[in-house]
Amino acid sequence: MPIIALMKNVHFISSLPRSCSTLLCNVLAQNPRFHSTASSGLVDLIYPARKNLADLGEFKAMDPKDAENMFLDWARGGIVNAYNSLTDRPVVFDKGRSWMGYLDLIFQMFPDAKVIVSVRDMRGIMTSMEKIHRKHPAYFEAEESNAQNFLTTDKRVKSWLAGKVGVAIERLYEVNNRFRDKVHIIHAEDLTENPKQTLMKLYTYLGEEYYKDHDFKNVEQYTKEHDGVWWPHGDHSIRGEIKPLKKEWNDVLGKELSDLINQKFSWINDL
């Protein structure tokens, strides 16, 4: 007989950078049934296991279907049971930016998986990153191996879009093309301007009863994250009260650059 472990209902949260996914996680955690994570490395445990499945002779010696099923069962069980020792709450939201790149695998393991994708107007994302850059210039001087790419606001934006932000956007584009009917997209603007309505739609997607005691004026920091690892762009502290995001990109980035960003990425606002 198989051993039956205490089971968690695990959902996945992925996002664009600076799109209020940390805020969303902490709001959800106000529900005593819900456990939300900080940036999780759970997805990164799967990556080397996939590589071993493809490369190791022991797996190559097996029937390919048996090897694939063994891997899927291992990964599925690991994901579901990973939080047994961490929380008694039955519903877990595992937040990882890379999950957007693993949706084929997620839906193979969990055909009915719930995946939440948070997005934001790209002008707001770039504005947030530029403001952080200006607020903490000392941290960037030592990190910029190619200073020529960071001399101006325009060059910084181009560099960020060519790096991890660009990877996240490419993943989002694939999500929109292939999985739009299976994921739930939350716009940071909606979350901060109409939090109750936004949460109620999310609860419907999750198949959960809405938690009526959500307090949008007093959101405590439930997730614990050592932000020094990704500081300062990785600052995951939240404000206690949810307020609309400021649309200050023309002042920070300049109107010309803001218009160019909007022209290229306006499709995100239409998701």
PDB file of C-alpha atoms in Angstrom, residues 133 136-145 147 150:
ATOM      1  CA  HIS A 133      18.734  52.847  -8.951  1.00  0.00           C
ATOM      2  CA  HIS A 136      20.775  53.397  -3.934  1.00  0.00           C
ATOM      3  CA  PRO A 137      23.511  54.392  -6.413  1.00  0.00           C
ATOM      4  CA  ALA A 138      26.327  53.008  -4.280  1.00  0.00           C
ATOM      5  CA  TYR A 139      25.152  49.424  -4.742  1.00  0.00           C
ATOM      6  CA  PHE A 140      25.203  49.659  -8.512  1.00  0.00           C
ATOM      7  CA  GLU A 141      28.689  51.099  -8.933  1.00  0.00           C
ATOM      8  CA  ALA A 142      30.288  47.812  -7.876  1.00  0.00           C
ATOM      9  CA  GLU A 143      27.873  45.607  -9.827  1.00  0.00           C
ATOM     10  CA  GLU A 144      28.045  47.162 -13.260  1.00  0.00           C
ATOM     11  CA  SER A 145      30.773  45.267 -15.058  1.00  0.00           C
ATOM     12  CA  ALA A 147      29.381  50.738 -17.034  1.00  0.00           C
ATOM     13  CA  PHE A 150      24.246  52.114 -17.479  1.00  0.00           C
TER      14      PHE A 150
END
